[in-house]
Short mmCIF file of C-alpha atoms in Angstrom, two decimals:
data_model
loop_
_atom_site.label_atom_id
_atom_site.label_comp_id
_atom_site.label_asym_id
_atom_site.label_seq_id
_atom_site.Cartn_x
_atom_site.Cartn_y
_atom_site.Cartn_z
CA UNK O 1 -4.45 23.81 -25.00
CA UNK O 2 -0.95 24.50 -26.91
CA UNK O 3 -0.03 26.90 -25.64
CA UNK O 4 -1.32 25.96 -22.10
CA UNK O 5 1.17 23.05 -22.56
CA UNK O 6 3.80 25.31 -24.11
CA UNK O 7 3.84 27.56 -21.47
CA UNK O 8 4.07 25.19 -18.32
CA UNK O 9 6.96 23.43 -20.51
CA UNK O 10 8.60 26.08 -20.69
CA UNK O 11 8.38 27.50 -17.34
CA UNK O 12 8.83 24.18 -15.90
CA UNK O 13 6.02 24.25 -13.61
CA UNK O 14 3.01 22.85 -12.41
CA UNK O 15 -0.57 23.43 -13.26
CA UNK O 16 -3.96 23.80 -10.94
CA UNK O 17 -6.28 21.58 -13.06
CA UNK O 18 -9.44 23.08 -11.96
CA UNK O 19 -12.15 20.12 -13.00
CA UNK O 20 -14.98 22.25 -11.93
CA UNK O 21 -14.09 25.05 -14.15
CA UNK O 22 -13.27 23.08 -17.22
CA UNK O 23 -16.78 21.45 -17.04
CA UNK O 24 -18.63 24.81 -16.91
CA UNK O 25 -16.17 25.99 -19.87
CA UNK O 26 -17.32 23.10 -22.12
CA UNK O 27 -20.71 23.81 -21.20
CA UNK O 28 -20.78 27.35 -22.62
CA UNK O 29 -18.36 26.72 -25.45
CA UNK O 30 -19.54 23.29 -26.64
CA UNK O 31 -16.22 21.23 -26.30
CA UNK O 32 -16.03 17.83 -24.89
CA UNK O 33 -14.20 17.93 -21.17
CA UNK O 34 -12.87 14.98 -21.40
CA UNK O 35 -11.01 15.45 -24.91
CA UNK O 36 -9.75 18.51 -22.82
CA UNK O 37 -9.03 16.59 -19.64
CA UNK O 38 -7.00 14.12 -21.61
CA UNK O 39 -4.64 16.67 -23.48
CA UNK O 40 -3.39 18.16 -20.10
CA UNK O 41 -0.10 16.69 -19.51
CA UNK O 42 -0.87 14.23 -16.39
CA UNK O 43 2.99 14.96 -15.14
CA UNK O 44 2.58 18.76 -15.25
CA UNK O 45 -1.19 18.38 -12.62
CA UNK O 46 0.25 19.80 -9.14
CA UNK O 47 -3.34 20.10 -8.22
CA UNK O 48 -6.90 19.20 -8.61
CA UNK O 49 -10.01 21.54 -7.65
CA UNK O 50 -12.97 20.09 -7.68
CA UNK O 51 -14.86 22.16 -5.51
CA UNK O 52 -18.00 24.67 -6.04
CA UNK O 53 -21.52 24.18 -8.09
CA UNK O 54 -22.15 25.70 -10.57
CA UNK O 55 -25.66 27.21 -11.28
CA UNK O 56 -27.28 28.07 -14.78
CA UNK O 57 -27.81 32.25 -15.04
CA UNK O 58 -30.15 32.41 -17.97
CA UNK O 59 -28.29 30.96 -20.71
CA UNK O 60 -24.87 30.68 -19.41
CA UNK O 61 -23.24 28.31 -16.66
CA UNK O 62 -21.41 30.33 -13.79
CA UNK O 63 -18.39 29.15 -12.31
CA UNK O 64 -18.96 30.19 -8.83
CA UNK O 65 -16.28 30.65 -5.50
CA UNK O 66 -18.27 30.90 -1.99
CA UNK O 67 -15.16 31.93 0.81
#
């Protein structure tokens, strides 16, 4: 998340905070969302997606995009 932070400093920009993919992330990697959630810098969130399911493939959570 530092250098998530460091970079959108930096570059003076805005970030896409996509909820749906930081949920699926925590799921395979064991971290807590909402600690993650919480260290994104609220003044830096352009956007939120929040869209898509995602479905369990064996062991793993899938982030998946239907256009």
């Amino acid at each position: 998340m530092e250098f998530l932070n460091e970079v959108v400093e930096l570059a003076d920009c805005g970030i896409l905070l996509d909820v749906n993919n930081i949920y699926v992330s925590s799921r395979n990697h064991s971290f807590n969302p909402f600690d993650y959630v919480n260290s994104v810098p609220a003044e830096r969130v352009a956007q939120i997606h929040i869209a898509d399911t995602p479905s369990l493939k064996n062991t793993f959570w899938i982030h998946t995009i239907i256009v």
